[in-house]
Structures are given as structure tokens and as C-alpha cells.
Coordinates of C-alpha atoms in Angstrom, one line a residue:
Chain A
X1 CA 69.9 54.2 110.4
X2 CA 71.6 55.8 107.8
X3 CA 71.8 58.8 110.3
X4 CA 73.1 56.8 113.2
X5 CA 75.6 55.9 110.4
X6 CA 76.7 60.0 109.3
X7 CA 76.3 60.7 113.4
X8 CA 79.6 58.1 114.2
X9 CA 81.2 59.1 111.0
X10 CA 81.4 62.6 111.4
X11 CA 82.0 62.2 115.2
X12 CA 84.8 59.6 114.5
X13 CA 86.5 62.6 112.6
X14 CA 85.7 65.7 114.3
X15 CA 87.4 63.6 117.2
X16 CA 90.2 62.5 115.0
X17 CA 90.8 65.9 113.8
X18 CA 91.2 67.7 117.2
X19 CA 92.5 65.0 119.2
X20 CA 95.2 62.8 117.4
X21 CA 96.1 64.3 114.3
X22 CA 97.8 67.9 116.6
X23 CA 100.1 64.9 117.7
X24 CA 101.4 64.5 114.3
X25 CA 103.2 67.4 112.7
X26 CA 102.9 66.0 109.2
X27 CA 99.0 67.2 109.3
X28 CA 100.0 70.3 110.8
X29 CA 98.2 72.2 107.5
X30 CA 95.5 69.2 107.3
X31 CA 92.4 70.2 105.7
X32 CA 89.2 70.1 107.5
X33 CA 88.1 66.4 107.5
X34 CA 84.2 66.9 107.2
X35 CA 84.6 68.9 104.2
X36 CA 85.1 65.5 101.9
X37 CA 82.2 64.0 104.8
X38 CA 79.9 67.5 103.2
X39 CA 80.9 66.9 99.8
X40 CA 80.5 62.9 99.9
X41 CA 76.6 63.6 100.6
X42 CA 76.3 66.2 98.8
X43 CA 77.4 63.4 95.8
X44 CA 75.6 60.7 96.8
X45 CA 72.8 61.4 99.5
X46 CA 69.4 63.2 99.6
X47 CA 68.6 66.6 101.1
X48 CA 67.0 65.2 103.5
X49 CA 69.3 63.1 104.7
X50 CA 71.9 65.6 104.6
X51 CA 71.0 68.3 105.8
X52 CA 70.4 67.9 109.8
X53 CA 73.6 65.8 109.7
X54 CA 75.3 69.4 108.4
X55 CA 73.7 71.5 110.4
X56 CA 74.4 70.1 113.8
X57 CA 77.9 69.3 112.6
X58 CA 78.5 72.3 111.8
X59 CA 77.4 73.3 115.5
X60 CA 79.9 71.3 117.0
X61 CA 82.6 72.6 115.4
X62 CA 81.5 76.2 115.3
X63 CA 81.4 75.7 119.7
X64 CA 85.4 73.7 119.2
X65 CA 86.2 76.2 117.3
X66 CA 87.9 79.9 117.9
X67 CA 86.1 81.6 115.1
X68 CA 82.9 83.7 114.8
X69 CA 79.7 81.5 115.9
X70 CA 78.5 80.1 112.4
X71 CA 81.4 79.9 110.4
X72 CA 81.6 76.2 109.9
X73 CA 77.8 75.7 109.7
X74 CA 78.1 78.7 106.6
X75 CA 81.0 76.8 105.4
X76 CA 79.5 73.5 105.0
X77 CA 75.8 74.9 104.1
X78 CA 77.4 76.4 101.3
X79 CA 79.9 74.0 100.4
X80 CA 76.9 71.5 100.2
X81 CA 74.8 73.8 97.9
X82 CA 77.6 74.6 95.5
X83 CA 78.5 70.9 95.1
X84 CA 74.3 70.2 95.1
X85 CA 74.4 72.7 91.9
X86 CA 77.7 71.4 89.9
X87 CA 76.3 68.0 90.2
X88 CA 72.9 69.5 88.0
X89 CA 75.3 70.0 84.8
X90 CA 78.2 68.3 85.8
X91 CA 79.0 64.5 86.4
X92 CA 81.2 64.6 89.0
X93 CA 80.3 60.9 90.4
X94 CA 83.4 60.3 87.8
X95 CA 86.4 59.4 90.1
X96 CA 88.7 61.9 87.5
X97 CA 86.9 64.7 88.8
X98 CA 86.9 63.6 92.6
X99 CA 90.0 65.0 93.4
X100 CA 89.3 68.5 91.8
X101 CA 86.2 68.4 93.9
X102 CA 87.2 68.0 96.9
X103 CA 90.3 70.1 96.3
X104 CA 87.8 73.1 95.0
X105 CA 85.3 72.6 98.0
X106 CA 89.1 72.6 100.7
X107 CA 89.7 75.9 98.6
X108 CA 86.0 77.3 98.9
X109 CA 86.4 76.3 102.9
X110 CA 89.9 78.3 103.4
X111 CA 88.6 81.4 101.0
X112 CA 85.3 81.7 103.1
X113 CA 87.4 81.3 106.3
X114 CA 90.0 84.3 105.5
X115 CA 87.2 86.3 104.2
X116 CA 85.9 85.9 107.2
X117 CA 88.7 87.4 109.3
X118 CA 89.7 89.7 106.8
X119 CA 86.2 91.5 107.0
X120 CA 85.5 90.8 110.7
X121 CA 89.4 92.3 111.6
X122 CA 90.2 94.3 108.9
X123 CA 93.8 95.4 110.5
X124 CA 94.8 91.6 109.7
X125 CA 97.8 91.1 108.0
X126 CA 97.8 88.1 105.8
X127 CA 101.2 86.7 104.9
X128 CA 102.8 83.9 102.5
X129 CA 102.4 81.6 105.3
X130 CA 98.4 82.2 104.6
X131 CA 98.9 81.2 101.1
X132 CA 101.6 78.4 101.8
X133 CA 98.7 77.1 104.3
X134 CA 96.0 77.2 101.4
X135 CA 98.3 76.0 99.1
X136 CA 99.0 72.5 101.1
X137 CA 95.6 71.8 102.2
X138 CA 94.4 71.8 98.4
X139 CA 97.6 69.5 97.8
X140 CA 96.4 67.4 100.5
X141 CA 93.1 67.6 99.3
X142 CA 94.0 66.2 95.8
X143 CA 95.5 63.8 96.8
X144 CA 94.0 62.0 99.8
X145 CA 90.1 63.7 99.1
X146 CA 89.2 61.2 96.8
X147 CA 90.4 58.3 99.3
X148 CA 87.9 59.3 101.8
X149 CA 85.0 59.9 99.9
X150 CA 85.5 56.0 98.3
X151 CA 85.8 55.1 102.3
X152 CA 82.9 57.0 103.5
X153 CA 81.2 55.2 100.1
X154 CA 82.3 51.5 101.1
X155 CA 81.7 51.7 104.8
X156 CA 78.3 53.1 104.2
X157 CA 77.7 49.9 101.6
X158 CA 79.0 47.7 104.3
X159 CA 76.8 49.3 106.6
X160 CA 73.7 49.0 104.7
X161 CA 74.9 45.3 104.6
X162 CA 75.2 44.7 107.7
X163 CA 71.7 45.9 108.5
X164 CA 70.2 44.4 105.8
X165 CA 71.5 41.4 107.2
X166 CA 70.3 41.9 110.9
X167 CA 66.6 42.6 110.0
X168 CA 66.6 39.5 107.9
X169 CA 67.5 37.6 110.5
X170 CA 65.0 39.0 113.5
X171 CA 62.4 38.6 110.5
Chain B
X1 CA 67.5 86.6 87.9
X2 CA 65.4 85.8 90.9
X3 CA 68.0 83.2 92.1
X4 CA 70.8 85.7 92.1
X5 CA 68.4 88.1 94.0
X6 CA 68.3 85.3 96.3
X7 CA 71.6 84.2 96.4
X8 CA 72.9 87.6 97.3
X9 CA 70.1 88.3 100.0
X10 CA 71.5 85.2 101.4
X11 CA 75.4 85.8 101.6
X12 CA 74.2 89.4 103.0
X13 CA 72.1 87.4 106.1
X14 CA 75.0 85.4 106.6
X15 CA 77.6 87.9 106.9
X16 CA 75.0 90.2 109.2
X17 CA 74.9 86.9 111.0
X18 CA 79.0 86.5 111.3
X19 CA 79.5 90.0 112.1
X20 CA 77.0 89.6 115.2
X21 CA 78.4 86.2 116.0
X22 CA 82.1 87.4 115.9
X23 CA 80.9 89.6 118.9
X24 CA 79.5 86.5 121.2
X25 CA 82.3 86.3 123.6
X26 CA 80.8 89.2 125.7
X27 CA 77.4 86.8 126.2
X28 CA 78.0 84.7 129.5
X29 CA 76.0 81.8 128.2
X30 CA 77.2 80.8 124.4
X31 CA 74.9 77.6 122.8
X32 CA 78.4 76.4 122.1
X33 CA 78.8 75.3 125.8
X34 CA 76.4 72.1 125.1
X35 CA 78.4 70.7 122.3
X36 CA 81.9 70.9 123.9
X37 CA 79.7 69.2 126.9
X38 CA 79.1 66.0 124.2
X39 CA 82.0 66.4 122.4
X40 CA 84.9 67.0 125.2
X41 CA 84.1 63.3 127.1
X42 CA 84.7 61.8 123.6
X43 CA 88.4 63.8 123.2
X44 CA 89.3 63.4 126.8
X45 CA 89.3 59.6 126.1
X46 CA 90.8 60.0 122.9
X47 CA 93.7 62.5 124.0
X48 CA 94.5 59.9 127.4
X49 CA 94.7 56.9 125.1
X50 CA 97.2 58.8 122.6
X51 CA 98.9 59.7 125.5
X52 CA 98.7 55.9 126.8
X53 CA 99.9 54.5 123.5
X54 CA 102.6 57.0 123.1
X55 CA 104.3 56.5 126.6
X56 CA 104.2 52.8 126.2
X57 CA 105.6 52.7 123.1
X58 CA 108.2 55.1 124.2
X59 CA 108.9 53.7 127.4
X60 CA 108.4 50.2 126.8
X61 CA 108.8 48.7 123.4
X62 CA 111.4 50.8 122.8
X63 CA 113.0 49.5 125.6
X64 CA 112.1 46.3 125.2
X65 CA 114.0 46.3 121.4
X66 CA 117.0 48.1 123.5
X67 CA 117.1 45.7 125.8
X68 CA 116.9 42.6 123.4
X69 CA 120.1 43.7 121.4
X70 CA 121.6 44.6 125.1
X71 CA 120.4 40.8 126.0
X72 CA 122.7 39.2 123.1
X73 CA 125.6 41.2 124.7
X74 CA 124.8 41.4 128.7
X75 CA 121.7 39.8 129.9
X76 CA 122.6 40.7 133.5
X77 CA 122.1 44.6 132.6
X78 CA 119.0 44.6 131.0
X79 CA 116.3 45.3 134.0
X80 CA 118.5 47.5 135.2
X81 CA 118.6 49.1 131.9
X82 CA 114.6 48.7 131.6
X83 CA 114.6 50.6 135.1
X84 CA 116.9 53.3 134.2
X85 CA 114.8 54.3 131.6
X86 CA 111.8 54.2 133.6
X87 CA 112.9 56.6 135.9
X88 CA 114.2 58.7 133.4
X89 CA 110.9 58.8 132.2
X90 CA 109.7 59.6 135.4
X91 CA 112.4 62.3 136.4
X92 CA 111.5 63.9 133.2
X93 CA 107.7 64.1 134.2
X94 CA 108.5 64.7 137.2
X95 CA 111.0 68.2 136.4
X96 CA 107.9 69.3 134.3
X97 CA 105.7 69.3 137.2
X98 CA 107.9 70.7 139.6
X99 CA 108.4 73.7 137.6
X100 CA 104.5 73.9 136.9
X101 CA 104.2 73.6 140.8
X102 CA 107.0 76.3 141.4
X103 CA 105.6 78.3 138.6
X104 CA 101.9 77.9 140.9
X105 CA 103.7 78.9 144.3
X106 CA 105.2 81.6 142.9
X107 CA 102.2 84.3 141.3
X108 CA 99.9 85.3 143.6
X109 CA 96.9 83.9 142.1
X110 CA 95.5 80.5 143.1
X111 CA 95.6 78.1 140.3
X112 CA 94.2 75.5 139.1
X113 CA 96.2 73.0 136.7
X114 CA 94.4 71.3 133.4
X115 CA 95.0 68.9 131.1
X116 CA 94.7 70.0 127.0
X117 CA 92.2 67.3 125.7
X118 CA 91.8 68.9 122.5
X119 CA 92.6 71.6 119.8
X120 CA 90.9 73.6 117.3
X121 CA 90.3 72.1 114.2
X122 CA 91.1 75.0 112.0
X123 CA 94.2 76.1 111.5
X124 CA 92.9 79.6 111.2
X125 CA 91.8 80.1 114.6
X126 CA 93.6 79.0 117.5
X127 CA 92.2 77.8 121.0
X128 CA 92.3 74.6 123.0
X129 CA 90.4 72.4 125.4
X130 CA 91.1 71.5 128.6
X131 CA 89.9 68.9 131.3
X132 CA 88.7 71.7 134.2
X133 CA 85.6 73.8 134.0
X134 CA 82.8 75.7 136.1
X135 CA 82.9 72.5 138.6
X136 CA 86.3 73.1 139.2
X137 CA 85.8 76.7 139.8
X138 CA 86.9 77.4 136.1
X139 CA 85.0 81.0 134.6
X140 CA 85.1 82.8 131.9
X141 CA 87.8 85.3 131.4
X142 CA 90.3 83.8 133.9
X143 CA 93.8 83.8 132.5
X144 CA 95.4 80.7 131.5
X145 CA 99.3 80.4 131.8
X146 CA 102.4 78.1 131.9
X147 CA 105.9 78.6 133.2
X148 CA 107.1 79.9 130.2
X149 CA 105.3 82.4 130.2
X150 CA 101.2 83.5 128.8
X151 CA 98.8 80.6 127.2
X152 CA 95.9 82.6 127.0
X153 CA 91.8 83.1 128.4
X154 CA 89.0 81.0 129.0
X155 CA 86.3 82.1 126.6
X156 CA 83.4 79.6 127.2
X157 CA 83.1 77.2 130.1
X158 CA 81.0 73.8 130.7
X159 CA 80.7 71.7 133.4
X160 CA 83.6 69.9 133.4
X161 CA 85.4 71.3 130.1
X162 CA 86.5 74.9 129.5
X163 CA 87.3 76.5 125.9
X164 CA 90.8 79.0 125.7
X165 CA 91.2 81.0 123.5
X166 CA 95.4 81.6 122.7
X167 CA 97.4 84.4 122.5
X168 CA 98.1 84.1 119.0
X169 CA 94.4 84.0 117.5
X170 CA 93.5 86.9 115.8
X171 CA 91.0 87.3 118.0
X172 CA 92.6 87.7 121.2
X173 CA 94.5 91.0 123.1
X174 CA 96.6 91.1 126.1
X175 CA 97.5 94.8 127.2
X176 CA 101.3 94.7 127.6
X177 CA 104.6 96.4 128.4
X178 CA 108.4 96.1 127.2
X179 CA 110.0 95.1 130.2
X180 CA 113.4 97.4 129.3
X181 CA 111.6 100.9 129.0
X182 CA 107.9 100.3 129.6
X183 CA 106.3 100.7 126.4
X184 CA 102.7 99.8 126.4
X185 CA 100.9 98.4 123.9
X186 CA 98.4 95.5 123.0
X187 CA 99.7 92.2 122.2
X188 CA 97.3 90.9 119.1
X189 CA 97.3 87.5 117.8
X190 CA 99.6 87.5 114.1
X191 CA 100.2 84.5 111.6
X192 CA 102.7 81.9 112.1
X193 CA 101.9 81.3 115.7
X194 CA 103.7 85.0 116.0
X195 CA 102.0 88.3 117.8
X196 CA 101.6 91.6 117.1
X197 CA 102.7 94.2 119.5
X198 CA 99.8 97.0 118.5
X199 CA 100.0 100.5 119.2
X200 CA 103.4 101.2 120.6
X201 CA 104.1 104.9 120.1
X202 CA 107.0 105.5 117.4
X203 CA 109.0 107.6 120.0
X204 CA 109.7 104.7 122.3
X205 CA 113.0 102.9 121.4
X206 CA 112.2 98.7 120.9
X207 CA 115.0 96.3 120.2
X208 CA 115.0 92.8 118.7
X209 CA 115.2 91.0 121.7
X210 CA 113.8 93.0 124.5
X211 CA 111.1 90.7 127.0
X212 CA 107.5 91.7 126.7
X213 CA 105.5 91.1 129.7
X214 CA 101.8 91.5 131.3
X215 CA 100.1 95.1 132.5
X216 CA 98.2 93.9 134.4
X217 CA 95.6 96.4 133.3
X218 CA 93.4 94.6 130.9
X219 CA 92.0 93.3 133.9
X220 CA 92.9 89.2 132.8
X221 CA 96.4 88.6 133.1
X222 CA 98.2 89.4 136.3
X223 CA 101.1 92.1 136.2
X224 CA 104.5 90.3 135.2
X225 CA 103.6 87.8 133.4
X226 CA 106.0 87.1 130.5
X227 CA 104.3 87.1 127.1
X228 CA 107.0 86.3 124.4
X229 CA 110.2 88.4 123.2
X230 CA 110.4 91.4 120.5
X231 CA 111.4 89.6 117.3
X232 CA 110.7 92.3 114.7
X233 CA 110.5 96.5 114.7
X234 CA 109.6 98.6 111.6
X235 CA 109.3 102.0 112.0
X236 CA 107.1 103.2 109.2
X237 CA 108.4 107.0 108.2
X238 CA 104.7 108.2 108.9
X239 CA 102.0 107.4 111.7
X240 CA 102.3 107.7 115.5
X241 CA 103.0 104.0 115.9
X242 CA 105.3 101.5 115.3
X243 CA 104.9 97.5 114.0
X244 CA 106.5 95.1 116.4
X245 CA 106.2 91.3 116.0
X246 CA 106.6 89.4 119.2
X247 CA 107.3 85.5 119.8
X248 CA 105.6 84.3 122.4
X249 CA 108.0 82.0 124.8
X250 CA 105.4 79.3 125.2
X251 CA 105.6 76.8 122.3
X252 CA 101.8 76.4 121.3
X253 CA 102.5 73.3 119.6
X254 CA 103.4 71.2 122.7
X255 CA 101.4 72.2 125.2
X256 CA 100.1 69.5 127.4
X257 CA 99.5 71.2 130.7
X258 CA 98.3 74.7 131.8
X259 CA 97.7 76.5 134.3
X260 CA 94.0 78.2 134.9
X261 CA 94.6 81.1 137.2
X262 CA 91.5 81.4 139.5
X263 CA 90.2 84.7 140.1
X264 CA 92.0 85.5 143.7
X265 CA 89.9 88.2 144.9
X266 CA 86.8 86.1 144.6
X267 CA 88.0 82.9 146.2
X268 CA 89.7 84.8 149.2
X269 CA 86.3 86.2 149.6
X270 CA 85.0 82.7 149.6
X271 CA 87.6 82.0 152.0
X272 CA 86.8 84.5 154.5
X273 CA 83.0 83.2 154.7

């Protein structure tokens, strides 16, 4: 259940990401929306649960998007061990350090992604506009990272909830 | 120590992995075709709601609030007023297809017109969705174009959705020719929804200003087509070439409809059986 949950999550964004927000110009330079989704279970849910809900994710928007086959499922396979290893030493459940979080796992994302291009078309040119870009997704991230991840956390306790609720009831 | 071993045997498979990704466009049948065949339904109804919701809150509560101050003042006027604007609306939609239909009869190619359903969702790489694919006679490679000039090419192609890739990804190339002197080049995508003209010899004289446009020999875009105009020249004092930026005349950000352009010689083979 708590997959069908990640499954209309993450499709509720991916759809939201490539579908309305273009129509607003304000998220022109929006950060990837399933990074916070990637970090949020990385935080708070097991392996196992994670895991197939990254990897086919991470399918999905490697075939919306234009960039080399993989790239997203890397991103987020990586972005999920990193955040899987700070947590070891680190106590990052603390909302203080949510924001830096997500902010370092936006800037992990956006380094791995020009990297990317950079090695794969080395004649690239990479401008301010490439930093500028960088620069407000992380701002973005800051600020609205932490927002998510506390949604993604209450709709998953309302969820659990709700289907506590349901199989008392057939019971 | 063995975790670093590991670690770096693993960032080495993934770039191999990349590196031989990066070169899938040349495969006819990409794994990425089943997800944009669950995914696309879900945007299609997403992007025609938006659309929904936008033109009724353009075109109807905002009328409505005109009207109500218009009631206080002249009550008689107001459904006139509401109809004015509605056929404003409609002359509007209907000047935009008109020239995407007289854009249609006038290259040679038969086309086929799509709806964009969807965007990338990077803002590193740049390609979009839209509602025609192999059912509609949609294939990979087929150039993809609006009145103002070149969109870009269908890279990957589902039943009913098709993937294009733009002109100003990094990824794409569209062999091309200043319109003043004919100076060739290839048109590569740049930063800030900007091109790069590649590989224009250094002896060929390029002004600010001057109207890039199609070959025709990259085998994708017809012969003509208009790409974008010549926005920046540097002449480095060394090297055989020269770095021109070009600015595409189609504005990326608001593009609704396109154009596919069907492979002619195929279909007037079709035609003749």
C-alpha cells in the first residue's frame, strides 16, 4: 500500500512538473520535484521500499526527458545513497537541516546533470546563465524543499490513516 | 578502502553506461517509448484541462467581472460586450490557425499538426511532447516546424505520443545556410534557448542580423526553412572558423501547436499504390 501511495505521489508530480508548471514562468528555473520525493525516503523509508519506487521513476523521466538514457535514474540512485550515508553520522530528521538537504541534494542533481553534458559534448559552452540557473534552483530549494518533504510526511500519515481505518472496518 | 574501490568502479560503470546511452537515438526501438505510452495519457489530460481552465477564466470570468462594472453603467451593452469578446477570442484562435494552415499549403511536405501535451522536466535538456505518433503516421526523424520558422525532430515515437527533440538542446544539429551569402554551417543547440552556428569558415562575411535558414542536406529539414537570425559574430584571430550565435524566430516558451512534416516521398509512394 505504501507503494500504491509513492506510485500517485511521484506520478502526481512528474505530471505537475511537465504539464502545468511550463505554464507558469515564475518556475521557469524550478528544481526537479522528485528530488525532495528521493530525499524524503531516503529520510524516512526503507530500502526496500524505496528503491523500485526510484528506479522506475527514474525510467520515466529518463524516456520525458532529452538527456542521455540513465541520467535521472543515476541522479536519483545516487542522490538516495548520499543522503542514505549522511543520515549514518548525521541527524538530519532535524527540520534545521531540512532545507540544507534538500538544497545540497538540488545542487548534487544540477552538478551531475552538467557534468554530464560537459563530458558527453565537450565543445559545450557553459555560461552565467548556467550558474544563474543553479543558483535559483538551490534558492528555490531552500526555501520550499523542506515544505514538501513535511507534505509528502503528512499525506503519507493521513494515508496510513486512512487505511488503517478501512481494514478495521471490513474486519 | 574497499568501499572507495567500490565507489569508484561504480561512478566508472555509470559513466560507460551514459556515454553509450547518450548514443541511443540511432536505435529505432528506445525502452523509453513504454513510459511516454503511460505517462503521455496522464499529461494530455492534464495539459487540456490547463488549457480549459485558462480559456475560461480568460474568456469568461474575466468577462463576467467586465461586464458587472459595465452592468452598473449600461446593462443593455453587456451581452453584446460578453459576445465581442468571445469572438475576439475566436478571431484570435482562429488567425493562429490560418497561418499554421497557410504555413501547411505552402512547403511541399504533407503535414501533420500536433498538439504540445508536455515538456521536459529539466531545464538542461530541451524537448517536448506532442499528441500524434506512429498511428498517425508520425516516425522518427521527421522534422517538426511552425510558421515561424524550425521546432525541431521527432526522436522517439509511441503509438499515439511522439518525443521532439528542439533546436536548442545541446543535443540537436540542423545543417544550415546564411540566407545573404550562403554560408554553411551546423546549427547546434547553445544556452539561453540561443544556437550556435558551428563551423562557418572565418572567410565568409556574417552580420548581426542576417536570416539563417535550412540546407536541406542533413536529410531532416526541408530546404528553406527559416531557423532563427544571426545575433552574435566573433572572429577569433586564429582557427579556420568563426562563433556565431543564432536566435531562433520560434519562441520555445509558447509553443502550443506544431507542425510534424511527414516524410513526402514515402506517403506519395503510398499514394500511388
Amino acid at each position: 500500500m505504501t507503494f500504491c501511495f509513492h506510485f500517485c505521489i511521484c506520478l502526481c508530480l512528474v505530471i505537475f512538473q511537465t504539464t502545468v508548471m511550463p505554464y507558469f514562468p515564475l518556475f521557469d528555473r524550478f528544481y526537479d520535484l522528485l528530488a525532495p520525493f528521493v530525499i524524503y525516503l531516503s529520510l524516512f523509508h526503507s530500502v526496500r521500499d524505496s528503491i523500485p519506487v526510484i528506479l522506475f521513476f527514474g525510467f520515466v523521466m529518463d524516456s520525458l526527458s532529452g538527456g542521455p538514457f540513465g541520467l535521472y535514474l543515476t541522479t536519483y540512485v545516487w542522490l538516495f545513497v548520499g543522503v542514505r550515508w549522511i543520515i549514518t553520522f548525521l541527524h538530519v530528521g532535524d527540520s534545521f537541516l531540512l532545507p540544507f538537504v534538500v538544497a545540497a541534494g538540488v545542487l548534487m542533481q544540477n552538478c551531475i546533470f552538467i557534468g554530464t553534458v560537459a563530458m558527453l559534448e565537450p565543445g559545450s559552452r557553459f555560461s552565467s546563465a548556467t550558474i544563474n540557473t543553479v543558483g535559483v534552483q538551490v534558492f528555490w530549494a531552500i526555501f520550499t524543499g523542506p515544505i514538501f518533504l513535511m507534505f509528502f510526511n503528512y499525506f503519507h500519515g493521513r494515508w496510513n490513516r486512512w487505511l488503517k481505518k478501512v481494514f478495521v472496518k471490513k474486519s | 578502502m574497499v568501499m572507495i574501490i567500490g565507489v569508484i568502479i561504480l561512478i566508472v560503470v555509470n559513466i560507460i553506461g551514459l556515454s553509450v546511452s547518450n548514443r541511443r537515438y540511432l536505435s529505432h526501438y528506445g525502452p523509453g517509448r513504454i513510459a511516454i505510452y503511460l505517462i503521455a495519457p496522464f499529461q494530455e489530460v492534464a495539459s487540456r484541462s490547463i488549457r480549459f481552465a485558462r480559456d475560461v477564466w480568460s474568456h469568461y470570468f474575466f468577462l463576467v467581472k467586465v461586464a458587472k462594472e459595465n452592468d452598473n453603467y449600461k446593462k443593455a451593452l453587456s451581452p453584446a460586450i460578453e459576445k465581442n469578446t468571445k469572438y475576439k477570442e475566436l478571431k484570435l484562435s482562429n488567425v493562429r490557425l490560418r497561418s499554421l494552415l497557410k504555413f501547411q499549403k505552402a512547403i511541399t511536405n504533407r503535414a501533420l499538426a500536433a498538439e504540445v501535451i508536455g515538456k521536459d522536466p529539466s531545464p538542461w535538456f530541451k524537448t517536448i511532447i506532442i499528441d500524434k505518433g506512429k498511428d498517425d503516421g508520425v516516425e522518427k526523424g521527421m522534422a517538426v516546424v511552425i510558421p515561424e520558422g524550425i521546432a525541431g525532430q521527432v526522436i522517439e515515437v509511441s503509438s499515439d505520443y511522439s518525443k521532439v527533440l528542439l533546436i536548442i538542446d545541446y543535443n540537436s544539429s540542423v545543417d544550415a545556410l546564411v540566407q545573404r551569402n550562403r554560408a554553411r554551417g551546423i546549427i547546434k543547440g547553445g544556452s539561453e534557448d540561443r544556437c550556435l552556428f558551428k563551423y562557418v569558415l572565418r572567410k565568409h562575411d556574417i552580420t548581426i542580423g542576417d536570416t539563417v535558414v535550412s540546407s536541406g542536406l542533413d536529410g531532416v529539414f526541408p530546404k528553406g526553412l527559416i531557423v532563427g537570425h544571426v545575433s552574435d559574430v566573433v572572429r577569433p584571430n586564429s582557427g579556420i572558423f568563426q562563433e556565431v550565435s543564432v536566435t531562433p524566430y520560434v519562441d520555445f516558451e509558447k509553443l502550443e501547436e506544431v507542425l510534424v512534416l511527414l516524410s513526402s516521398k514515402k506517403h506519395e509512394f503510398e499514394n500511388k499504390q
